[in-house]
Coordinates of C-alpha atoms in Angstrom, one line a residue:
X1 CA 81.1 60.3 -85.6
X2 CA 84.0 58.5 -84.9
X3 CA 84.2 55.1 -85.5
X4 CA 84.9 54.7 -81.6
X5 CA 81.6 56.2 -81.1
X6 CA 80.3 54.0 -83.7
X7 CA 81.1 51.2 -81.7
X8 CA 80.2 52.6 -78.5
X9 CA 76.3 52.9 -79.8
X10 CA 76.5 49.4 -81.0
X11 CA 78.0 48.0 -77.4
X12 CA 74.8 50.0 -75.7
X13 CA 72.3 48.8 -78.2
X14 CA 73.5 44.8 -77.0
X15 CA 73.5 45.5 -73.3
X16 CA 70.0 47.8 -73.6
X17 CA 68.7 44.5 -75.9
X18 CA 70.0 42.0 -73.1
X19 CA 68.6 44.2 -70.2
X20 CA 65.2 44.0 -72.3
X21 CA 65.4 39.9 -72.2
X22 CA 66.5 39.6 -68.9
X23 CA 63.6 41.9 -67.8
X24 CA 61.3 39.8 -69.8
X25 CA 63.0 36.7 -68.3
X26 CA 62.2 37.8 -64.9
X27 CA 58.5 38.6 -65.5
X28 CA 57.8 35.6 -67.4
X29 CA 59.5 34.0 -64.5
X30 CA 57.3 35.9 -62.0
X31 CA 54.0 34.8 -64.1
X32 CA 55.3 31.3 -63.9
X33 CA 55.9 31.6 -60.1
X34 CA 52.5 32.9 -59.5
X35 CA 50.8 30.6 -61.9
X36 CA 52.6 27.8 -59.7
X37 CA 51.6 28.9 -56.7
X38 CA 47.9 29.3 -57.6
X39 CA 48.2 26.2 -59.0
X40 CA 49.6 24.8 -55.5
X41 CA 47.1 26.7 -53.5
X42 CA 44.4 25.3 -55.6
X43 CA 45.6 21.3 -54.9
X44 CA 46.0 22.6 -51.0
X45 CA 42.5 23.9 -51.3
X46 CA 41.2 21.3 -53.0
X47 CA 43.1 18.8 -50.4
X48 CA 41.5 21.1 -47.4
X49 CA 38.1 20.4 -48.9
X50 CA 38.4 16.8 -49.0
X51 CA 38.9 16.6 -45.2
X52 CA 36.1 19.1 -44.7
X53 CA 33.9 16.8 -46.7
X54 CA 34.9 13.8 -44.4
X55 CA 34.0 16.0 -41.4
X56 CA 30.8 16.0 -42.7
X57 CA 30.5 13.0 -43.8
X58 CA 31.2 11.2 -40.2
X59 CA 28.4 9.3 -38.6
X60 CA 29.6 9.4 -34.8
X61 CA 31.4 12.7 -34.1
X62 CA 29.5 15.5 -32.2
X63 CA 28.5 19.0 -33.5
X64 CA 31.5 20.3 -30.9
X65 CA 34.2 17.4 -31.9
X66 CA 33.5 17.9 -36.1
X67 CA 33.8 21.9 -35.2
X68 CA 37.2 21.2 -33.4
X69 CA 38.5 19.1 -36.3
X70 CA 37.4 21.8 -38.7
X71 CA 39.6 24.5 -37.0
X72 CA 42.5 22.4 -36.9
X73 CA 42.3 21.7 -41.0
X74 CA 41.5 25.5 -41.5
X75 CA 44.4 26.4 -39.2
X76 CA 46.8 23.4 -41.2
X77 CA 45.4 25.4 -44.6
X78 CA 46.2 28.5 -43.4
X79 CA 49.9 27.9 -42.1
X80 CA 50.8 26.2 -45.6
X81 CA 49.3 29.1 -47.5
X82 CA 51.7 31.3 -45.6
X83 CA 54.9 28.6 -46.3
X84 CA 54.4 29.5 -50.1
X85 CA 54.8 33.2 -49.8
X86 CA 58.4 32.4 -49.4
X87 CA 59.2 30.4 -51.8
X88 CA 61.9 31.1 -53.7
X89 CA 61.5 28.5 -56.6
X90 CA 59.7 25.7 -58.0
X91 CA 61.7 23.0 -56.0
X92 CA 60.1 25.4 -53.0
X93 CA 56.4 25.3 -54.2
X94 CA 56.5 21.2 -54.8
X95 CA 58.2 20.9 -51.5
X96 CA 55.5 23.1 -49.8
X97 CA 52.6 21.4 -51.6
X98 CA 54.0 17.9 -50.7
X99 CA 54.3 18.4 -47.3
X100 CA 51.0 20.7 -47.2
X101 CA 49.0 17.8 -48.7
X102 CA 50.7 15.2 -46.5
X103 CA 49.6 17.0 -43.4
X104 CA 46.1 17.2 -45.1
X105 CA 45.9 13.7 -45.7
X106 CA 47.2 12.9 -41.9
X107 CA 44.1 15.7 -40.8
X108 CA 41.6 13.7 -42.9
X109 CA 43.0 10.2 -41.4
X110 CA 42.5 12.0 -37.9
X111 CA 38.7 12.3 -38.7
X112 CA 37.9 8.9 -39.7
X113 CA 40.4 7.7 -36.7
X114 CA 38.3 10.0 -34.5
X115 CA 35.2 9.0 -36.1
X116 CA 35.8 5.2 -35.3
X117 CA 36.8 5.7 -31.9
X118 CA 33.6 7.9 -31.3
X119 CA 31.9 4.7 -32.8
X120 CA 33.7 2.3 -30.5
X121 CA 32.5 4.9 -27.3
X122 CA 29.3 5.0 -28.4
X123 CA 29.1 1.5 -28.6
X124 CA 31.0 0.6 -25.4
X125 CA 28.7 2.9 -23.6
X126 CA 25.6 1.7 -24.9
X127 CA 26.7 -1.4 -24.2
X128 CA 27.8 -0.6 -20.4
X129 CA 24.5 0.9 -19.7
X130 CA 22.7 -2.3 -20.8
X131 CA 25.3 -4.3 -18.7
X132 CA 23.6 -1.7 -15.8
X133 CA 20.2 -2.0 -16.6
X134 CA 20.4 -5.9 -16.6
X135 CA 22.2 -6.0 -12.9
X136 CA 19.4 -3.6 -11.8
X137 CA 17.1 -6.0 -13.2
X138 CA 18.7 -9.4 -11.9
X139 CA 18.7 -7.4 -8.5
X140 CA 14.6 -6.6 -8.7
X141 CA 13.9 -10.4 -9.9
X142 CA 15.8 -12.1 -7.0
X143 CA 13.9 -9.7 -4.6
X144 CA 10.5 -10.9 -5.7
X145 CA 9.0 -12.6 -2.8
X146 CA 6.9 -15.5 -4.4
X147 CA 9.0 -16.3 -7.7
X148 CA 10.0 -20.0 -8.1
X149 CA 13.4 -20.6 -8.8
X150 CA 12.7 -22.0 -12.4
X151 CA 10.6 -18.6 -13.2
X152 CA 13.8 -16.6 -11.7
X153 CA 15.8 -18.9 -14.2
X154 CA 14.2 -18.1 -16.8
X155 CA 13.7 -14.4 -16.7
X156 CA 17.2 -14.0 -16.0
X157 CA 17.6 -15.9 -19.4
X158 CA 15.5 -13.5 -20.9
X159 CA 17.5 -10.4 -19.6
X160 CA 20.3 -11.9 -21.1
X161 CA 18.9 -12.7 -24.5
X162 CA 17.6 -9.3 -24.6
X163 CA 20.9 -7.9 -23.7
X164 CA 23.1 -9.7 -26.4
X165 CA 20.6 -9.3 -29.3
X166 CA 20.4 -5.6 -28.1
X167 CA 24.3 -5.8 -28.4
X168 CA 24.3 -7.3 -31.6
X169 CA 22.1 -4.8 -33.4
X170 CA 24.7 -2.5 -31.6
X171 CA 27.3 -3.9 -33.7
X172 CA 25.7 -3.7 -36.3
X173 CA 24.4 -0.4 -36.5
X174 CA 25.8 2.5 -39.2
X175 CA 25.1 5.5 -37.3
X176 CA 24.7 7.2 -33.9
X177 CA 21.1 7.6 -34.7
X178 CA 21.2 3.5 -35.1
X179 CA 23.2 3.0 -32.4
X180 CA 20.8 4.9 -30.2
X181 CA 17.7 3.7 -31.3
X182 CA 19.0 -0.3 -30.5
X183 CA 19.8 0.9 -27.4
X184 CA 16.8 2.3 -26.7
X185 CA 14.8 -1.0 -28.1
X186 CA 17.0 -3.2 -25.9
X187 CA 16.4 -1.3 -22.8
X188 CA 12.3 -1.1 -23.8
X189 CA 12.8 -5.2 -23.8
X190 CA 14.4 -5.0 -20.8
X191 CA 11.4 -3.2 -18.9
X192 CA 9.2 -5.5 -20.4
X193 CA 10.5 -8.8 -18.9
X194 CA 10.7 -6.4 -15.7
X195 CA 7.5 -5.7 -15.6
X196 CA 6.7 -9.6 -16.5
X197 CA 8.5 -10.4 -13.3
X198 CA 6.5 -8.0 -10.9
X199 CA 3.1 -9.5 -12.8
X200 CA 4.5 -12.9 -12.1
X201 CA 5.5 -12.4 -8.2
X202 CA 2.1 -10.9 -7.8
X203 CA 0.1 -13.6 -9.6
X204 CA 2.3 -16.6 -7.3
X205 CA 1.4 -13.7 -4.1
X206 CA -1.8 -13.8 -5.2
X207 CA -2.4 -17.6 -5.3
X208 CA 0.0 -18.4 -2.1
X209 CA -2.5 -15.6 0.1
X210 CA -5.8 -17.3 -1.4
X211 CA -4.4 -20.5 -0.4
X212 CA -3.1 -19.4 3.0
X213 CA -7.1 -18.3 4.2
X214 CA -8.6 -21.6 2.5
X215 CA -6.8 -23.5 4.7
X216 CA -7.1 -21.7 7.6
X217 CA -11.0 -21.5 7.1
X218 CA -10.8 -25.4 6.7
X219 CA -8.9 -25.7 9.8
X220 CA -11.7 -23.4 11.8
X221 CA -14.1 -25.6 9.8
X222 CA -13.0 -28.9 11.1
X223 CA -12.3 -27.3 14.3
X224 CA -16.2 -26.4 14.7
X225 CA -17.5 -29.6 12.9
X226 CA -15.4 -31.6 15.6
X227 CA -17.3 -29.4 18.8
X228 CA -19.1 -31.5 21.1
X229 CA -21.9 -29.2 22.6
X230 CA -22.4 -26.7 19.7
X231 CA -26.0 -27.2 18.4
X232 CA -26.0 -27.0 14.6
X233 CA -27.7 -23.8 13.8
X234 CA -24.6 -22.0 15.9
X235 CA -22.4 -24.3 13.8
X236 CA -24.2 -23.1 10.4
X237 CA -23.7 -19.6 11.3
X238 CA -20.2 -19.6 12.0
X239 CA -18.9 -21.5 9.0
X240 CA -21.6 -19.3 7.1
X241 CA -19.2 -16.1 8.4
X242 CA -16.0 -17.9 7.4
X243 CA -17.2 -18.5 3.9
X244 CA -18.1 -15.2 3.6
X245 CA -14.9 -13.3 4.9
X246 CA -13.3 -15.3 2.6
X247 CA -15.4 -14.6 -0.4
X248 CA -14.7 -11.2 0.2
X249 CA -10.9 -11.6 0.7
X250 CA -10.6 -13.9 -2.4
X251 CA -12.5 -11.1 -4.5
X252 CA -10.5 -8.5 -3.0
X253 CA -6.9 -10.7 -3.7
X254 CA -8.3 -10.7 -7.2
X255 CA -8.5 -7.1 -7.9
X256 CA -5.1 -6.0 -5.9
X257 CA -2.6 -4.4 -7.8
X258 CA 0.7 -4.8 -5.5
X259 CA 1.6 -7.6 -3.1
X260 CA 1.8 -5.5 -0.5
X261 CA -2.3 -5.0 -1.0
X262 CA -2.4 -8.9 -1.4
X263 CA -0.4 -8.8 1.8
X264 CA -2.6 -6.6 3.3
X265 CA -5.8 -8.5 2.9
X266 CA -4.7 -11.9 3.7
X267 CA -3.8 -10.6 6.8
X268 CA -7.3 -9.0 7.8
X269 CA -8.5 -12.0 6.7
X270 CA -6.5 -14.1 8.8
X271 CA -7.1 -11.7 11.6
X272 CA -10.7 -12.2 11.4
X273 CA -10.9 -16.3 10.8
X274 CA -8.6 -15.8 14.3
X275 CA -11.3 -13.8 16.0
X276 CA -14.5 -16.0 14.8
X277 CA -12.3 -19.1 15.7
X278 CA -12.0 -17.6 19.4
X279 CA -15.8 -17.0 19.3
X280 CA -16.5 -20.0 18.7
X281 CA -14.3 -21.9 21.2
X282 CA -16.2 -19.4 23.7
X283 CA -19.7 -20.7 22.3
X284 CA -18.6 -24.0 22.6
X285 CA -17.3 -23.7 25.9
X286 CA -20.6 -21.9 27.0
X287 CA -22.7 -24.6 25.5
X288 CA -20.7 -27.3 27.2
X289 CA -21.2 -25.4 30.9
X290 CA -25.1 -25.2 29.6
X291 CA -25.7 -28.6 28.8
X292 CA -23.8 -29.9 32.4
X293 CA -25.4 -27.6 34.5
X294 CA -28.1 -29.2 35.1
X295 CA -26.2 -32.5 35.7
X296 CA -24.0 -30.7 38.4
X297 CA -27.2 -29.5 40.0
X298 CA -28.3 -33.0 40.3
X299 CA -25.3 -34.1 41.7
X300 CA -25.5 -31.5 44.1
X301 CA -29.0 -32.5 45.3
X302 CA -27.6 -36.1 45.2
X303 CA -25.3 -35.1 47.5
X304 CA -27.6 -33.3 49.9
X305 CA -30.0 -35.9 50.0
X306 CA -27.4 -39.0 50.9
X307 CA -25.9 -36.9 53.8
X308 CA -29.3 -36.4 55.3
X309 CA -30.2 -39.6 54.4
X310 CA -27.2 -40.9 56.1
X311 CA -27.7 -38.8 59.3
X312 CA -31.2 -39.7 59.7
X313 CA -30.4 -43.1 59.6
X314 CA -27.1 -43.3 61.8
X315 CA -28.7 -40.9 64.2
X316 CA -32.4 -41.0 64.1
X317 CA -32.9 -43.8 66.6
X318 CA -34.9 -46.8 66.7
X319 CA -38.3 -44.9 65.4
X320 CA -39.7 -46.5 62.3
X321 CA -40.8 -43.1 60.9
X322 CA -37.2 -41.8 60.9
X323 CA -35.6 -44.7 59.1
X324 CA -38.5 -45.2 56.4
X325 CA -37.7 -41.6 55.5
X326 CA -33.8 -42.0 55.5
X327 CA -34.5 -44.9 53.1
X328 CA -36.7 -43.0 51.1
X329 CA -34.5 -40.1 50.4
X330 CA -31.5 -42.3 49.8
X331 CA -33.8 -43.7 47.1
X332 CA -34.9 -40.5 46.1
X333 CA -30.9 -40.2 45.3
X334 CA -30.7 -43.1 43.6
X335 CA -33.4 -42.0 41.0
X336 CA -31.9 -38.5 40.1
X337 CA -28.7 -40.4 39.8
X338 CA -30.3 -43.1 37.3
X339 CA -31.9 -40.2 35.6
X340 CA -28.8 -38.6 34.7

C-alpha cells in the first residue's frame, strides 16, 4: 500500500476510536442519568410517603377528608414524576426534585393545617352544642312553677359550671374521640342538673299542695267549731270526713310523679272540701231552724192568745165570766213567753 493509503487507514482508526469513546461516554451518561432519575424518584416517593404517613396520623380528619388529601398527594407525585421524563441534564433533574419536594412539603403542611382546622371545628361544634343545651335547660328551669329564686340561681350556676368543665376537657382533648367523650359527658351532667331541677320543682309542688289543703281544712274546721246550733256528733262527723279526705290526698300527693298529678289531686281534694263545707253550712242552718221552730210556734200561740184576750176584754161587756177568761188567756200567754 502507498503511504497515502497508510495515512488514510491510520486516520480511519482514530476516528473509529473517537466514535467508540463518544458512544461509551453517551452510554455512561445515560446510565448516570437513569441513576439520577431513579434516585430522584426515590426521594420524591419518600417525600410522598411522608405525606401519606401524615394523613394516616391525623387525629381529627374524617375518612372522606383523608381520602381527598391522599388523592391530591398522589396526583402531585404523578405530575412531578412526569416532569422527570423530559429532563435533559442533572440540573433539570435537581430542579424537578427541588420543586417536587417543595410541592409535597406543601401538601404535608396542608394535611397538618386541615387537621388543626378540623380539631378547631369539632371543638367549636361541641362548644356550640353545649351552649345550646345550656340555654334549653335555662328555659326549662325558668318555666318550672314551684322553684324559688334561690333554687333557680343555684341550678343555673350548676349548669354554667358543667358547661365550662366540659369545654375545658374539650380544649385538652387529643383526638376526635376525646372531644366526643368530653361532649357526651358534659351533656350527661347537664341532663342530670335538668332532672334535679324537675325533682326539686315536684317536691316544692307537693309541699305547696299539702300546705294548701291543710290550710283549707283548718278553715273549715274553724268554721264548724264556730257553729252555734250543730250538735257535737254532727261536728265530729264533718271533721272526721275532712281528716280522712286530707289523709288520702296527702298520700296520693306523696306518690305523684308529676306536677300535673299533684295539681289534679289538690284540686279534687279542695273540691271535696268545698262540698263538705257547703253541706256543713246547710246542716247548721237546718239545726238552727229545728231549734227555733218551737219558739216560733210559741210566739204564734202567744200572739193568738193575747189577741183573743184583748178582744174579749174590750168587747165582752160587763160579764164577770168574760173578764175572768180574758185575764186567764193573757196570763197563759205571759207564762208561755216566760218559759221561752
